[in-house]
Structures are given as C-alpha cells and as structure tokens.
Amino acid sequence: MLREVDDGVLLAELMNTYCDHARQQIDAIDSAARMGDGTALKTLAHDFKSASFSVGAQCVGNLCMTLEAQASQGALADASKITRELSAHYDRLLPAFEGHLRP
C-alpha cells in the first residue's frame, strides 16, 4: 500500500537510495567489464539502468542500456570505455541530485 507523502519526501527517499548505492553499482559494472564477465555485466547494467531511469538519470540509463545490449551479444570490446563514460556522467549529475537528497 502506498503511503501519503508531502513535500517530495518520496522523491528524496528514492534519490537517497539511488545515490547511496550508485557508486557500488558502477564499481561492480566496471569490475565485470574489466574481467570480461558478460553475464554479470548484463545483469548489473540492467539493474542500474532501471534505477537510473527511475530517478531521471537518462544519460546513465542509456549507457547502461548500451552495456546490457552489448553484453547480451558478447560484444565486450568497448565495455570498459562505456563504463568510464557511465561513471563520468554519474559524477556530473550528482550535484544536481543534491537538492533532492534528505540529510
């Protein structure tokens, strides 16, 4: 059952959860890419894609979608490069998220 919330509390909780786990997810994606583990990369990218789209991080979500598709096809040659782009995009959008985070 959904609870009633005011003043963006739900958004703040969603953003906090995303930001609390994003760096770990990016690091896991990077590790899978460096190890050439397509199965793990596909799963990790899929999960982070969904989380990113849910908070409006479209660039991050789109890069995850690319990683997921490439991992599904076994095409991992560009995975580390894309993962670096993913990390850089996340780092750039983090300041924009700070206004929505709760202390």
CSV table of N, CA, C and O in Angstrom, one decimal:
chain,number,residue,atom,x,y,z
A,1,MET,N,0.8,-1.2,0.0
A,1,MET,CA,0.0,0.0,0.0
A,1,MET,C,0.9,1.2,0.0
A,1,MET,O,1.8,1.3,0.8
A,2,LEU,N,0.6,2.2,-0.8
A,2,LEU,CA,1.3,3.4,-0.9
A,2,LEU,C,1.0,4.3,0.3
A,2,LEU,O,-0.2,4.4,0.6
A,3,ARG,N,1.9,5.0,0.8
A,3,ARG,CA,1.6,5.9,1.9
A,3,ARG,C,1.6,7.3,1.4
A,3,ARG,O,2.2,7.6,0.4
A,4,GLU,N,0.8,8.1,2.0
A,4,GLU,CA,0.7,9.5,1.6
A,4,GLU,C,2.0,10.3,2.0
A,4,GLU,O,2.4,10.2,3.2
A,5,VAL,N,2.6,11.0,1.1
A,5,VAL,CA,3.8,11.8,1.5
A,5,VAL,C,3.6,13.2,1.0
A,5,VAL,O,2.9,13.5,0.0
A,6,ASP,N,4.3,14.1,1.6
A,6,ASP,CA,4.2,15.5,1.2
A,6,ASP,C,5.6,16.0,1.0
A,6,ASP,O,6.6,15.4,1.4
A,7,ASP,N,5.7,17.2,0.3
A,7,ASP,CA,7.0,17.9,0.2
A,7,ASP,C,8.1,17.1,-0.5
A,7,ASP,O,9.3,17.3,-0.1
A,8,GLY,N,7.8,16.2,-1.3
A,8,GLY,CA,8.8,15.4,-2.0
A,8,GLY,C,9.6,14.4,-1.2
A,8,GLY,O,10.7,14.0,-1.5
A,9,VAL,N,9.0,14.0,-0.1
A,9,VAL,CA,9.7,13.0,0.8
A,9,VAL,C,9.9,11.7,0.0
A,9,VAL,O,11.0,11.2,0.1
A,10,LEU,N,9.0,11.3,-0.8
A,10,LEU,CA,9.2,10.0,-1.5
A,10,LEU,C,10.3,10.2,-2.5
A,10,LEU,O,11.2,9.3,-2.7
A,11,LEU,N,10.3,11.3,-3.2
A,11,LEU,CA,11.4,11.6,-4.2
A,11,LEU,C,12.7,11.6,-3.5
A,11,LEU,O,13.7,11.0,-3.9
A,12,ALA,N,12.8,12.3,-2.3
A,12,ALA,CA,14.1,12.3,-1.6
A,12,ALA,C,14.5,11.0,-1.2
A,12,ALA,O,15.7,10.6,-1.2
A,13,GLU,N,13.6,10.1,-0.7
A,13,GLU,CA,14.0,8.7,-0.3
A,13,GLU,C,14.5,8.0,-1.5
A,13,GLU,O,15.5,7.2,-1.4
A,14,LEU,N,13.8,8.1,-2.7
A,14,LEU,CA,14.3,7.4,-3.9
A,14,LEU,C,15.6,7.9,-4.3
A,14,LEU,O,16.5,7.1,-4.6
A,15,MET,N,15.9,9.2,-4.3
A,15,MET,CA,17.1,9.8,-4.7
A,15,MET,C,18.2,9.3,-3.7
A,15,MET,O,19.4,9.0,-4.1
A,16,ASN,N,17.9,9.3,-2.4
A,16,ASN,CA,18.9,8.9,-1.4
A,16,ASN,C,19.3,7.4,-1.7
A,16,ASN,O,20.5,7.1,-1.6
A,17,THR,N,18.3,6.6,-1.9
A,17,THR,CA,18.6,5.2,-2.1
A,17,THR,C,19.5,5.0,-3.4
A,17,THR,O,20.5,4.3,-3.4
A,18,TYR,N,19.1,5.7,-4.4
A,18,TYR,CA,19.9,5.7,-5.7
A,18,TYR,C,21.4,6.1,-5.4
A,18,TYR,O,22.3,5.4,-5.8
A,19,CYS,N,21.5,7.3,-4.8
A,19,CYS,CA,22.9,7.8,-4.6
A,19,CYS,C,23.7,7.0,-3.6
A,19,CYS,O,24.9,6.8,-3.8
A,20,ASP,N,23.0,6.4,-2.6
A,20,ASP,CA,23.7,5.5,-1.7
A,20,ASP,C,24.3,4.3,-2.3
A,20,ASP,O,25.3,3.8,-1.8
A,21,HIS,N,23.7,3.8,-3.4
A,21,HIS,CA,24.1,2.5,-4.0
A,21,HIS,C,24.8,2.7,-5.3
A,21,HIS,O,25.4,1.7,-5.9
A,22,ALA,N,24.7,3.9,-5.9
A,22,ALA,CA,25.2,4.1,-7.3
A,22,ALA,C,26.6,3.8,-7.5
A,22,ALA,O,27.0,3.1,-8.4
A,23,ARG,N,27.5,4.3,-6.6
A,23,ARG,CA,28.9,4.1,-6.8
A,23,ARG,C,29.3,2.6,-6.7
A,23,ARG,O,30.1,2.2,-7.5
A,24,GLN,N,28.6,1.9,-5.8
A,24,GLN,CA,28.9,0.5,-5.7
A,24,GLN,C,28.5,-0.3,-7.0
A,24,GLN,O,29.2,-1.2,-7.4
A,25,GLN,N,27.3,0.1,-7.5
A,25,GLN,CA,26.9,-0.5,-8.7
A,25,GLN,C,27.8,-0.2,-9.9
A,25,GLN,O,28.1,-1.0,-10.7
A,26,ILE,N,28.3,1.1,-10.0
A,26,ILE,CA,29.2,1.4,-11.1
A,26,ILE,C,30.5,0.7,-10.9
A,26,ILE,O,31.0,0.2,-11.9
A,27,ASP,N,31.0,0.5,-9.7
A,27,ASP,CA,32.2,-0.2,-9.5
A,27,ASP,C,32.0,-1.7,-9.9
A,27,ASP,O,32.9,-2.3,-10.4
A,28,ALA,N,30.9,-2.3,-9.5
A,28,ALA,CA,30.6,-3.7,-9.9
A,28,ALA,C,30.5,-3.8,-11.4
A,28,ALA,O,31.0,-4.8,-12.0
A,29,ILE,N,29.9,-2.9,-12.1
A,29,ILE,CA,29.8,-2.9,-13.6
A,29,ILE,C,31.2,-2.8,-14.1
A,29,ILE,O,31.6,-3.5,-15.1
A,30,ASP,N,32.0,-1.9,-13.6
A,30,ASP,CA,33.4,-1.7,-14.1
A,30,ASP,C,34.2,-3.0,-13.9
A,30,ASP,O,34.9,-3.5,-14.8
A,31,SER,N,34.0,-3.7,-12.7
A,31,SER,CA,34.8,-4.9,-12.5
A,31,SER,C,34.4,-6.0,-13.5
A,31,SER,O,35.2,-6.7,-14.0
A,32,ALA,N,33.0,-6.1,-13.7
A,32,ALA,CA,32.6,-7.1,-14.6
A,32,ALA,C,33.1,-6.8,-16.0
A,32,ALA,O,33.5,-7.8,-16.8
A,33,ALA,N,33.1,-5.6,-16.4
A,33,ALA,CA,33.6,-5.2,-17.8
A,33,ALA,C,35.1,-5.5,-17.9
A,33,ALA,O,35.6,-6.1,-18.9
A,34,ARG,N,35.9,-5.2,-16.9
A,34,ARG,CA,37.4,-5.5,-16.9
A,34,ARG,C,37.6,-7.0,-16.9
A,34,ARG,O,38.6,-7.4,-17.5
A,35,MET,N,36.8,-7.8,-16.2
A,35,MET,CA,37.0,-9.2,-16.2
A,35,MET,C,36.4,-9.9,-17.4
A,35,MET,O,36.6,-11.1,-17.6
A,36,GLY,N,35.7,-9.2,-18.2
A,36,GLY,CA,35.1,-9.8,-19.4
A,36,GLY,C,33.9,-10.7,-19.0
A,36,GLY,O,33.6,-11.6,-19.8
A,37,ASP,N,33.3,-10.5,-17.9
A,37,ASP,CA,32.2,-11.3,-17.5
A,37,ASP,C,30.9,-10.7,-18.0
A,37,ASP,O,30.2,-9.9,-17.4
A,38,GLY,N,30.5,-11.2,-19.2
A,38,GLY,CA,29.3,-10.7,-19.9
A,38,GLY,C,28.0,-11.0,-19.2
A,38,GLY,O,27.1,-10.1,-19.2
A,39,THR,N,27.9,-12.1,-18.5
A,39,THR,CA,26.7,-12.4,-17.8
A,39,THR,C,26.5,-11.5,-16.6
A,39,THR,O,25.4,-10.9,-16.5
A,40,ALA,N,27.5,-11.3,-15.8
A,40,ALA,CA,27.4,-10.3,-14.7
A,40,ALA,C,27.2,-8.9,-15.2
A,40,ALA,O,26.4,-8.2,-14.7
A,41,LEU,N,27.9,-8.5,-16.3
A,41,LEU,CA,27.8,-7.2,-16.8
A,41,LEU,C,26.3,-6.9,-17.3
A,41,LEU,O,25.7,-5.9,-17.0
A,42,LYS,N,25.8,-7.9,-18.0
A,42,LYS,CA,24.4,-7.8,-18.5
A,42,LYS,C,23.4,-7.5,-17.3
A,42,LYS,O,22.6,-6.6,-17.3
A,43,THR,N,23.5,-8.3,-16.3
A,43,THR,CA,22.6,-8.2,-15.1
A,43,THR,C,22.8,-6.9,-14.3
A,43,THR,O,21.9,-6.2,-14.0
A,44,LEU,N,24.1,-6.6,-14.1
A,44,LEU,CA,24.4,-5.3,-13.3
A,44,LEU,C,23.9,-4.1,-14.1
A,44,LEU,O,23.4,-3.2,-13.5
A,45,ALA,N,24.2,-4.1,-15.4
A,45,ALA,CA,23.8,-2.9,-16.2
A,45,ALA,C,22.3,-2.8,-16.3
A,45,ALA,O,21.7,-1.7,-16.2
A,46,HIS,N,21.6,-4.0,-16.4
A,46,HIS,CA,20.1,-4.0,-16.4
A,46,HIS,C,19.6,-3.4,-15.1
A,46,HIS,O,18.7,-2.5,-15.2
A,47,ASP,N,20.1,-3.8,-14.0
A,47,ASP,CA,19.6,-3.3,-12.7
A,47,ASP,C,19.8,-1.8,-12.5
A,47,ASP,O,19.0,-1.1,-12.1
A,48,PHE,N,21.1,-1.4,-12.9
A,48,PHE,CA,21.4,0.0,-12.7
A,48,PHE,C,20.7,0.9,-13.8
A,48,PHE,O,20.3,2.0,-13.5
A,49,LYS,N,20.4,0.3,-14.9
A,49,LYS,CA,19.6,1.0,-15.9
A,49,LYS,C,18.2,1.4,-15.4
A,49,LYS,O,17.8,2.5,-15.5
A,50,SER,N,17.6,0.4,-14.8
A,50,SER,CA,16.2,0.6,-14.3
A,50,SER,C,16.2,1.6,-13.2
A,50,SER,O,15.4,2.5,-13.1
A,51,ALA,N,17.2,1.5,-12.2
A,51,ALA,CA,17.3,2.5,-11.1
A,51,ALA,C,17.6,3.9,-11.7
A,51,ALA,O,17.0,4.9,-11.2
A,52,SER,N,18.4,4.0,-12.7
A,52,SER,CA,18.8,5.3,-13.2
A,52,SER,C,17.6,6.0,-13.9
A,52,SER,O,17.3,7.2,-13.7
A,53,PHE,N,16.9,5.2,-14.7
A,53,PHE,CA,15.7,5.8,-15.4
A,53,PHE,C,14.6,6.2,-14.4
A,53,PHE,O,13.9,7.2,-14.6
A,54,SER,N,14.5,5.5,-13.2
A,54,SER,CA,13.5,5.8,-12.3
A,54,SER,C,13.8,7.1,-11.6
A,54,SER,O,12.8,7.7,-11.0
A,55,VAL,N,15.0,7.6,-11.6
A,55,VAL,CA,15.3,8.9,-10.9
A,55,VAL,C,15.6,10.0,-12.0
A,55,VAL,O,16.0,11.1,-11.6
A,56,GLY,N,15.4,9.7,-13.2
A,56,GLY,CA,15.6,10.6,-14.3
A,56,GLY,C,17.0,10.8,-14.8
A,56,GLY,O,17.3,11.8,-15.5
A,57,ALA,N,17.9,9.9,-14.5
A,57,ALA,CA,19.3,9.9,-14.9
A,57,ALA,C,19.3,9.2,-16.3
A,57,ALA,O,19.9,8.1,-16.5
A,58,GLN,N,18.8,9.9,-17.3
A,58,GLN,CA,18.6,9.3,-18.6
A,58,GLN,C,20.0,9.0,-19.3
A,58,GLN,O,20.1,7.9,-19.9
A,59,CYS,N,21.0,9.8,-19.2
A,59,CYS,CA,22.3,9.5,-19.8
A,59,CYS,C,22.9,8.3,-19.2
A,59,CYS,O,23.4,7.4,-19.9
A,60,VAL,N,22.8,8.2,-17.9
A,60,VAL,CA,23.3,7.0,-17.2
A,60,VAL,C,22.5,5.8,-17.6
A,60,VAL,O,23.1,4.7,-17.9
A,61,GLY,N,21.2,5.9,-17.6
A,61,GLY,CA,20.4,4.8,-18.0
A,61,GLY,C,20.6,4.3,-19.5
A,61,GLY,O,20.7,3.1,-19.8
A,62,ASN,N,20.9,5.3,-20.4
A,62,ASN,CA,21.1,4.9,-21.8
A,62,ASN,C,22.5,4.2,-21.9
A,62,ASN,O,22.6,3.3,-22.7
A,63,LEU,N,23.5,4.6,-21.2
A,63,LEU,CA,24.8,4.0,-21.2
A,63,LEU,C,24.6,2.5,-20.7
A,63,LEU,O,25.2,1.6,-21.2
A,64,CYS,N,23.8,2.4,-19.6
A,64,CYS,CA,23.6,1.0,-19.1
A,64,CYS,C,22.9,0.2,-20.1
A,64,CYS,O,23.2,-1.0,-20.2
A,65,MET,N,22.0,0.8,-20.8
A,65,MET,CA,21.2,0.0,-21.9
A,65,MET,C,22.2,-0.4,-22.9
A,65,MET,O,22.1,-1.6,-23.4
A,66,THR,N,23.1,0.4,-23.3
A,66,THR,CA,24.1,0.0,-24.3
A,66,THR,C,25.0,-1.1,-23.8
A,66,THR,O,25.2,-2.1,-24.5
A,67,LEU,N,25.4,-1.0,-22.5
A,67,LEU,CA,26.3,-2.1,-21.9
A,67,LEU,C,25.5,-3.4,-21.9
A,67,LEU,O,26.0,-4.5,-22.2
A,68,GLU,N,24.2,-3.3,-21.5
A,68,GLU,CA,23.4,-4.5,-21.4
A,68,GLU,C,23.2,-5.2,-22.8
A,68,GLU,O,23.4,-6.4,-22.9
A,69,ALA,N,23.0,-4.4,-23.8
A,69,ALA,CA,22.8,-4.9,-25.1
A,69,ALA,C,24.1,-5.5,-25.7
A,69,ALA,O,24.1,-6.6,-26.2
A,70,GLN,N,25.2,-4.8,-25.4
A,70,GLN,CA,26.5,-5.4,-25.9
A,70,GLN,C,26.9,-6.7,-25.2
A,70,GLN,O,27.3,-7.6,-25.8
A,71,ALA,N,26.6,-6.7,-23.8
A,71,ALA,CA,26.9,-7.9,-23.1
A,71,ALA,C,26.0,-9.1,-23.5
A,71,ALA,O,26.5,-10.2,-23.6
A,72,SER,N,24.8,-8.8,-23.9
A,72,SER,CA,23.9,-9.8,-24.4
A,72,SER,C,24.4,-10.5,-25.7
A,72,SER,O,24.2,-11.6,-25.9
A,73,GLN,N,25.1,-9.6,-26.5
A,73,GLN,CA,25.7,-10.1,-27.7
A,73,GLN,C,27.1,-10.6,-27.6
A,73,GLN,O,27.7,-11.0,-28.6
A,74,GLY,N,27.7,-10.5,-26.4
A,74,GLY,CA,29.0,-11.0,-26.2
A,74,GLY,C,30.1,-10.0,-26.8
A,74,GLY,O,31.2,-10.3,-26.9
A,75,ALA,N,29.6,-8.8,-27.0
A,75,ALA,CA,30.5,-7.7,-27.6
A,75,ALA,C,31.0,-6.8,-26.5
A,75,ALA,O,30.4,-5.8,-26.2
A,76,LEU,N,32.1,-7.2,-25.9
A,76,LEU,CA,32.6,-6.5,-24.7
A,76,LEU,C,33.8,-5.6,-25.0
A,76,LEU,O,34.4,-5.0,-24.0
A,77,ALA,N,34.2,-5.5,-26.2
A,77,ALA,CA,35.4,-4.7,-26.6
A,77,ALA,C,35.3,-3.3,-26.0
A,77,ALA,O,36.3,-2.7,-25.6
A,78,ASP,N,34.2,-2.6,-26.1
A,78,ASP,CA,34.0,-1.2,-25.6
A,78,ASP,C,33.5,-1.1,-24.2
A,78,ASP,O,33.2,0.0,-23.8
A,79,ALA,N,33.3,-2.2,-23.5
A,79,ALA,CA,32.6,-2.1,-22.2
A,79,ALA,C,33.4,-1.3,-21.2
A,79,ALA,O,32.8,-0.5,-20.5
A,80,SER,N,34.7,-1.3,-21.1
A,80,SER,CA,35.4,-0.5,-20.2
A,80,SER,C,35.3,1.0,-20.5
A,80,SER,O,35.2,1.8,-19.6
A,81,LYS,N,35.4,1.3,-21.8
A,81,LYS,CA,35.3,2.7,-22.2
A,81,LYS,C,33.9,3.2,-21.8
A,81,LYS,O,33.7,4.3,-21.3
A,82,ILE,N,32.9,2.4,-22.1
A,82,ILE,CA,31.5,2.9,-21.8
A,82,ILE,C,31.3,3.0,-20.3
A,82,ILE,O,30.6,3.9,-19.8
A,83,THR,N,31.9,2.1,-19.5
A,83,THR,CA,31.8,2.2,-18.1
A,83,THR,C,32.5,3.4,-17.5
A,83,THR,O,32.0,4.1,-16.6
A,84,ARG,N,33.6,3.9,-18.1
A,84,ARG,CA,34.2,5.1,-17.7
A,84,ARG,C,33.3,6.3,-18.0
A,84,ARG,O,33.2,7.2,-17.2
A,85,GLU,N,32.6,6.3,-19.2
A,85,GLU,CA,31.6,7.3,-19.5
A,85,GLU,C,30.5,7.3,-18.5
A,85,GLU,O,30.0,8.4,-18.1
A,86,LEU,N,30.0,6.1,-18.2
A,86,LEU,CA,29.0,6.0,-17.2
A,86,LEU,C,29.3,6.6,-15.9
A,86,LEU,O,28.6,7.4,-15.3
A,87,SER,N,30.5,6.3,-15.4
A,87,SER,CA,31.0,6.9,-14.2
A,87,SER,C,31.1,8.4,-14.3
A,87,SER,O,30.7,9.2,-13.3
A,88,ALA,N,31.6,8.9,-15.4
A,88,ALA,CA,31.7,10.4,-15.5
A,88,ALA,C,30.4,11.1,-15.6
A,88,ALA,O,30.2,12.1,-15.0
A,89,HIS,N,29.4,10.5,-16.3
A,89,HIS,CA,28.1,11.0,-16.3
A,89,HIS,C,27.4,11.1,-14.9
A,89,HIS,O,26.8,12.1,-14.6
A,90,TYR,N,27.6,10.0,-14.2
A,90,TYR,CA,27.1,10.0,-12.8
A,90,TYR,C,27.7,11.1,-12.0
A,90,TYR,O,27.0,11.8,-11.3
A,91,ASP,N,29.0,11.2,-12.1
A,91,ASP,CA,29.7,12.3,-11.3
A,91,ASP,C,29.2,13.7,-11.7
A,91,ASP,O,29.1,14.5,-10.8
A,92,ARG,N,28.9,13.9,-12.9
A,92,ARG,CA,28.4,15.2,-13.3
A,92,ARG,C,27.0,15.5,-12.9
A,92,ARG,O,26.6,16.6,-12.6
A,93,LEU,N,26.1,14.4,-12.8
A,93,LEU,CA,24.7,14.7,-12.4
A,93,LEU,C,24.5,14.7,-10.9
A,93,LEU,O,23.5,15.2,-10.4
A,94,LEU,N,25.5,14.1,-10.1
A,94,LEU,CA,25.4,14.1,-8.7
A,94,LEU,C,25.1,15.4,-8.0
A,94,LEU,O,24.2,15.5,-7.2
A,95,PRO,N,25.8,16.5,-8.4
A,95,PRO,CA,25.5,17.8,-7.8
A,95,PRO,C,24.0,18.3,-8.1
A,95,PRO,O,23.4,18.9,-7.2
A,96,ALA,N,23.4,17.9,-9.2
A,96,ALA,CA,22.0,18.2,-9.5
A,96,ALA,C,21.1,17.5,-8.6
A,96,ALA,O,20.0,18.0,-8.2
A,97,PHE,N,21.5,16.3,-8.2
A,97,PHE,CA,20.7,15.5,-7.3
A,97,PHE,C,20.7,16.0,-5.8
A,97,PHE,O,19.8,15.8,-5.1
A,98,GLU,N,21.8,16.7,-5.5
A,98,GLU,CA,21.9,17.1,-4.0
A,98,GLU,C,20.8,17.9,-3.5
A,98,GLU,O,20.5,17.8,-2.3
A,99,GLY,N,20.1,18.7,-4.3
A,99,GLY,CA,19.0,19.5,-3.9
A,99,GLY,C,17.8,18.6,-3.5
A,99,GLY,O,16.8,19.1,-2.8
A,100,HIS,N,17.8,17.4,-4.0
A,100,HIS,CA,16.6,16.5,-3.7
A,100,HIS,C,16.9,15.5,-2.6
A,100,HIS,O,16.0,14.7,-2.2
A,101,LEU,N,18.1,15.5,-2.1
A,101,LEU,CA,18.5,14.5,-1.0
A,101,LEU,C,18.1,15.0,0.3
A,101,LEU,O,18.2,16.2,0.6
A,102,ARG,N,17.7,14.1,1.2
A,102,ARG,CA,17.4,14.5,2.5
A,102,ARG,C,18.7,14.2,3.4
A,102,ARG,O,19.4,13.2,3.1
A,103,PRO,N,18.8,15.0,4.4
A,103,PRO,CA,20.0,14.7,5.3
A,103,PRO,C,20.0,13.4,6.0
A,103,PRO,O,19.0,12.8,6.2
